Amino acid sequence: MYANPSTERGGGSGSTTRLTLLRALHDTAGAAPVTVPAPLTPESAFDALYVYAAPGLVHQAYLLTGCRRLAFESVEHAFRQAWEHWPEVARDPDPVGWTRARTYDHALSPWHRFRRLPGRPGPAPADPVLGALLELPPRHRRTAVLCDGLGLTVFEAAAESEASTAAVRGRLRHARTALAATPEAARKALRARVGQEAAATLAHPRSVRASSERRLRLMTRSVAAALVLLAVLIGVFVHIRG
């Protein structure tokens, strides 16, 4: 297992991928077993992004769900997708935002309501802000964390969540009303909770890459087997018809 105390979310809409990854390598050089080859390899770039962004994303996913197990699962799912689509992620101007969007999508998937996940109790009564946040509809929760927790603009949040700016503004107003806070008070409350992130114990980035590669191999074999079966069925059908 790998522990990283980083609390920064990293990456902005105006940053470049390489600058983000090099900054990640620099910021984590003293705390992570990540080497810095020259030139930067896909593996080292992915590992740097994971080390830099994953702890913060785990905490954000927990704020969205109230379930630590689901939070860790969502982040690993997002980074497996990132490795499967690494050429795309490596060219993206905001690789942290790319993985954040996939993390939030997985964390807030409606299918989780049909699963039994341990560690699902609600937040402690002593934290009314988090309790009120978890009472919101998922889209409103997401908007509140993006805008008030992370400081994204309405336009950035709309682009990331694939919604109109009008919809995001409406969700944000609703979330602030539910939190019984003015816009400034809501921002302070959620940013404080995002900033409360403790050190997260995560799988090593190498194991996440290996898991992604195993999944791709399994999918490739499944598709190949399905094609072979289809060819056999077509052959049998043709033979019978002949």
Coordinates of C-alpha atoms in Angstrom, one line a residue:
M1 CA 0.0 0.0 0.0
Y2 CA 1.1 3.6 -0.6
A3 CA 0.4 6.6 1.7
N4 CA 0.5 10.1 0.4
P5 CA -0.3 13.2 2.5
S6 CA -0.9 15.6 -0.5
T7 CA -4.0 17.8 -0.1
E8 CA -3.9 19.8 -3.3
R9 CA -6.3 19.1 -6.1
G10 CA -3.9 20.3 -8.7
G11 CA -4.6 21.2 -12.4
G12 CA -6.7 24.0 -13.6
S13 CA -8.4 24.8 -16.8
G14 CA -5.6 27.0 -17.9
S15 CA -2.7 24.6 -17.1
T16 CA -1.0 22.3 -19.5
T17 CA -0.7 18.6 -19.0
R18 CA 3.0 18.5 -18.9
L19 CA 3.3 21.3 -16.3
T20 CA 0.7 19.6 -14.1
L21 CA 2.6 16.3 -14.2
L22 CA 6.0 17.9 -13.7
R23 CA 4.6 19.9 -10.8
A24 CA 3.2 16.6 -9.4
L25 CA 6.5 14.9 -9.7
H26 CA 8.2 17.9 -7.9
D27 CA 5.7 18.1 -5.1
T28 CA 5.7 14.4 -4.4
A29 CA 9.4 13.8 -4.9
G30 CA 10.2 13.7 -1.2
A31 CA 7.2 11.5 -0.2
A32 CA 6.6 9.1 -3.0
P33 CA 8.6 6.2 -4.5
V34 CA 8.2 7.8 -8.0
T35 CA 11.3 8.2 -10.1
V36 CA 11.7 11.0 -12.7
P37 CA 13.2 9.7 -15.9
A38 CA 14.2 11.8 -18.8
P39 CA 12.2 12.0 -21.0
L40 CA 9.0 11.6 -19.0
T41 CA 7.5 8.1 -19.7
P42 CA 3.8 7.3 -19.8
E43 CA 4.2 5.2 -16.7
S44 CA 6.0 7.9 -14.7
A45 CA 3.6 10.5 -15.9
F46 CA 0.6 8.4 -14.9
D47 CA 2.2 7.6 -11.5
A48 CA 2.9 11.3 -10.8
L49 CA -0.7 12.2 -11.7
Y50 CA -2.0 9.4 -9.4
V51 CA 0.2 10.4 -6.5
Y52 CA -0.6 14.0 -6.9
A53 CA -4.4 13.8 -7.3
A54 CA -5.7 10.6 -5.9
P55 CA -5.7 11.5 -2.2
G56 CA -7.8 14.6 -2.8
L57 CA -10.2 12.8 -5.1
V58 CA -10.8 10.1 -2.4
H59 CA -11.7 12.8 0.0
Q60 CA -14.0 14.6 -2.5
A61 CA -15.7 11.3 -3.3
Y62 CA -16.3 10.7 0.4
L63 CA -17.9 14.1 0.7
L64 CA -20.2 13.1 -2.2
T65 CA -21.2 9.7 -0.9
G66 CA -20.5 9.4 2.8
C67 CA -19.0 6.0 2.1
R68 CA -15.2 5.6 2.3
R69 CA -15.1 2.3 0.5
L70 CA -17.1 3.7 -2.4
A71 CA -14.8 6.7 -2.4
F72 CA -11.6 4.6 -2.8
E73 CA -13.4 2.4 -5.4
S74 CA -14.4 5.4 -7.4
V75 CA -10.9 6.9 -7.6
E76 CA -9.3 3.6 -8.6
H77 CA -12.0 3.1 -11.2
A78 CA -11.2 6.6 -12.6
F79 CA -7.5 6.0 -12.7
R80 CA -7.9 2.6 -14.4
Q81 CA -9.9 4.4 -17.1
A82 CA -7.2 7.1 -17.2
W83 CA -4.5 4.5 -18.0
E84 CA -6.7 2.7 -20.6
H85 CA -7.1 6.1 -22.3
W86 CA -3.7 7.5 -21.5
P87 CA -2.9 9.1 -24.9
E88 CA -6.1 11.1 -24.5
V89 CA -5.4 12.0 -20.9
A90 CA -1.8 12.9 -21.7
R91 CA -3.0 15.5 -24.2
D92 CA -5.8 16.8 -22.0
P93 CA -5.1 20.4 -20.7
D94 CA -6.5 19.4 -17.3
P95 CA -5.7 15.7 -16.5
V96 CA -6.8 16.1 -12.9
G97 CA -10.2 17.3 -14.1
W98 CA -10.4 14.3 -16.5
T99 CA -10.0 11.9 -13.6
R100 CA -12.1 13.9 -11.3
A101 CA -15.0 13.8 -13.7
R102 CA -14.8 10.0 -13.9
T103 CA -14.4 9.7 -10.2
Y104 CA -17.6 11.8 -9.6
D105 CA -19.5 9.9 -12.3
H106 CA -18.7 6.5 -10.6
A107 CA -19.3 7.8 -7.1
L108 CA -22.7 9.2 -7.9
S109 CA -23.9 6.3 -10.2
P110 CA -27.5 5.4 -9.3
W111 CA -26.6 1.7 -9.5
H112 CA -24.8 1.8 -6.2
R113 CA -28.1 2.0 -4.4
F114 CA -28.7 -1.7 -5.3
R115 CA -25.3 -2.8 -3.8
R116 CA -24.5 -3.7 -0.2
L117 CA -21.5 -1.6 0.7
P118 CA -20.0 -1.7 4.2
G119 CA -19.1 1.6 5.8
R120 CA -22.2 3.3 4.5
P121 CA -23.5 5.0 7.7
G122 CA -24.3 8.7 7.3
P123 CA -22.1 11.5 8.6
A124 CA -21.7 12.3 12.2
P125 CA -24.5 14.5 13.6
A126 CA -21.8 16.9 14.7
D127 CA -21.2 17.9 11.1
P128 CA -24.5 19.4 9.9
V129 CA -22.9 20.8 6.7
L130 CA -21.9 17.4 5.5
G131 CA -25.2 15.9 6.6
A132 CA -27.1 18.6 4.6
L133 CA -24.8 18.0 1.6
L134 CA -25.6 14.3 1.5
E135 CA -29.3 15.1 1.6
L136 CA -29.0 16.9 -1.7
P137 CA -29.7 15.3 -5.0
P138 CA -26.5 13.9 -6.5
R139 CA -26.2 16.6 -9.2
H140 CA -26.6 19.4 -6.7
R141 CA -24.0 17.7 -4.4
R142 CA -21.6 17.5 -7.3
T143 CA -22.1 21.2 -8.2
A144 CA -21.7 22.3 -4.7
V145 CA -18.4 20.5 -4.2
L146 CA -17.0 21.7 -7.6
C147 CA -18.0 25.3 -7.2
D148 CA -17.9 26.0 -3.4
G149 CA -15.6 23.2 -2.4
L150 CA -13.0 23.4 -5.2
G151 CA -13.6 26.9 -6.4
L152 CA -14.5 26.1 -10.0
T153 CA -16.5 28.7 -11.9
V154 CA -20.0 28.0 -13.0
F155 CA -18.8 27.7 -16.6
E156 CA -16.0 25.2 -15.6
A157 CA -18.4 23.1 -13.5
A158 CA -20.9 23.1 -16.3
A159 CA -18.3 21.9 -18.8
E160 CA -17.1 19.2 -16.4
S161 CA -20.5 17.9 -15.5
E162 CA -21.8 18.2 -19.1
A163 CA -24.7 20.5 -18.0
S164 CA -25.8 24.0 -19.1
T165 CA -24.6 27.0 -17.1
A166 CA -28.2 27.8 -16.2
A167 CA -28.7 24.3 -14.7
V168 CA -25.5 24.6 -12.7
R169 CA -26.5 28.0 -11.4
G170 CA -29.9 26.6 -10.3
R171 CA -28.3 23.6 -8.6
L172 CA -25.8 25.8 -6.8
R173 CA -28.6 28.1 -5.5
H174 CA -30.5 25.1 -4.3
A175 CA -27.5 23.6 -2.6
R176 CA -26.7 26.8 -0.8
T177 CA -30.3 27.1 0.4
A178 CA -30.2 23.6 1.7
L179 CA -26.9 24.3 3.5
A180 CA -28.7 27.4 5.0
A181 CA -25.8 29.5 4.0
T182 CA -25.0 32.6 2.0
P183 CA -22.8 32.0 -1.0
E184 CA -19.7 33.1 0.9
A185 CA -20.5 31.0 4.0
A186 CA -21.2 28.0 1.8
R187 CA -17.9 28.4 0.0
K188 CA -16.0 28.7 3.3
A189 CA -17.8 25.7 4.8
L190 CA -17.2 23.3 1.9
R191 CA -13.7 24.5 1.2
A192 CA -12.9 23.9 4.8
R193 CA -14.1 20.3 4.5
V194 CA -12.3 19.7 1.3
G195 CA -9.2 21.0 3.0
Q196 CA -9.6 18.6 6.0
E197 CA -8.3 15.7 3.9
A198 CA -6.2 13.4 5.9
A199 CA -3.4 11.2 4.6
A200 CA -5.1 8.5 2.4
T201 CA -3.7 5.0 2.1
L202 CA -3.9 4.1 -1.5
A203 CA -2.9 1.3 -3.8
H204 CA 0.4 1.9 -5.4
P205 CA 0.0 3.4 -8.9
R206 CA 1.8 0.5 -10.4
S207 CA -0.9 -1.9 -9.1
V208 CA -3.6 0.4 -10.6
R209 CA -1.9 0.3 -14.0
A210 CA -1.6 -3.5 -13.7
S211 CA -5.3 -3.8 -12.9
S212 CA -6.2 -1.7 -15.9
E213 CA -4.0 -3.8 -18.2
R214 CA -5.6 -7.0 -16.8
R215 CA -9.0 -5.6 -17.5
L216 CA -8.1 -4.7 -21.0
R217 CA -6.7 -8.2 -21.7
L218 CA -9.8 -9.8 -20.3
M219 CA -12.0 -7.5 -22.5
T220 CA -9.9 -8.3 -25.5
R221 CA -10.2 -12.1 -24.9
S222 CA -13.9 -11.8 -24.3
V223 CA -14.5 -9.9 -27.5
A224 CA -12.3 -12.4 -29.4
A225 CA -14.2 -15.3 -27.9
A226 CA -17.6 -13.7 -28.8
L227 CA -16.4 -13.2 -32.4
V228 CA -15.3 -16.8 -32.7
L229 CA -18.6 -18.0 -31.3
L230 CA -20.5 -15.7 -33.7
A231 CA -18.5 -17.1 -36.6
V232 CA -19.3 -20.7 -35.5
L233 CA -23.0 -19.9 -35.2
I234 CA -23.0 -18.3 -38.6
G235 CA -21.2 -21.3 -40.1
V236 CA -23.7 -23.7 -38.5
F237 CA -26.6 -21.6 -39.7
V238 CA -25.2 -21.5 -43.3
H239 CA -24.6 -25.3 -43.2
I240 CA -28.2 -25.9 -42.0
R241 CA -29.7 -23.6 -44.6
G242 CA -27.5 -25.2 -47.3

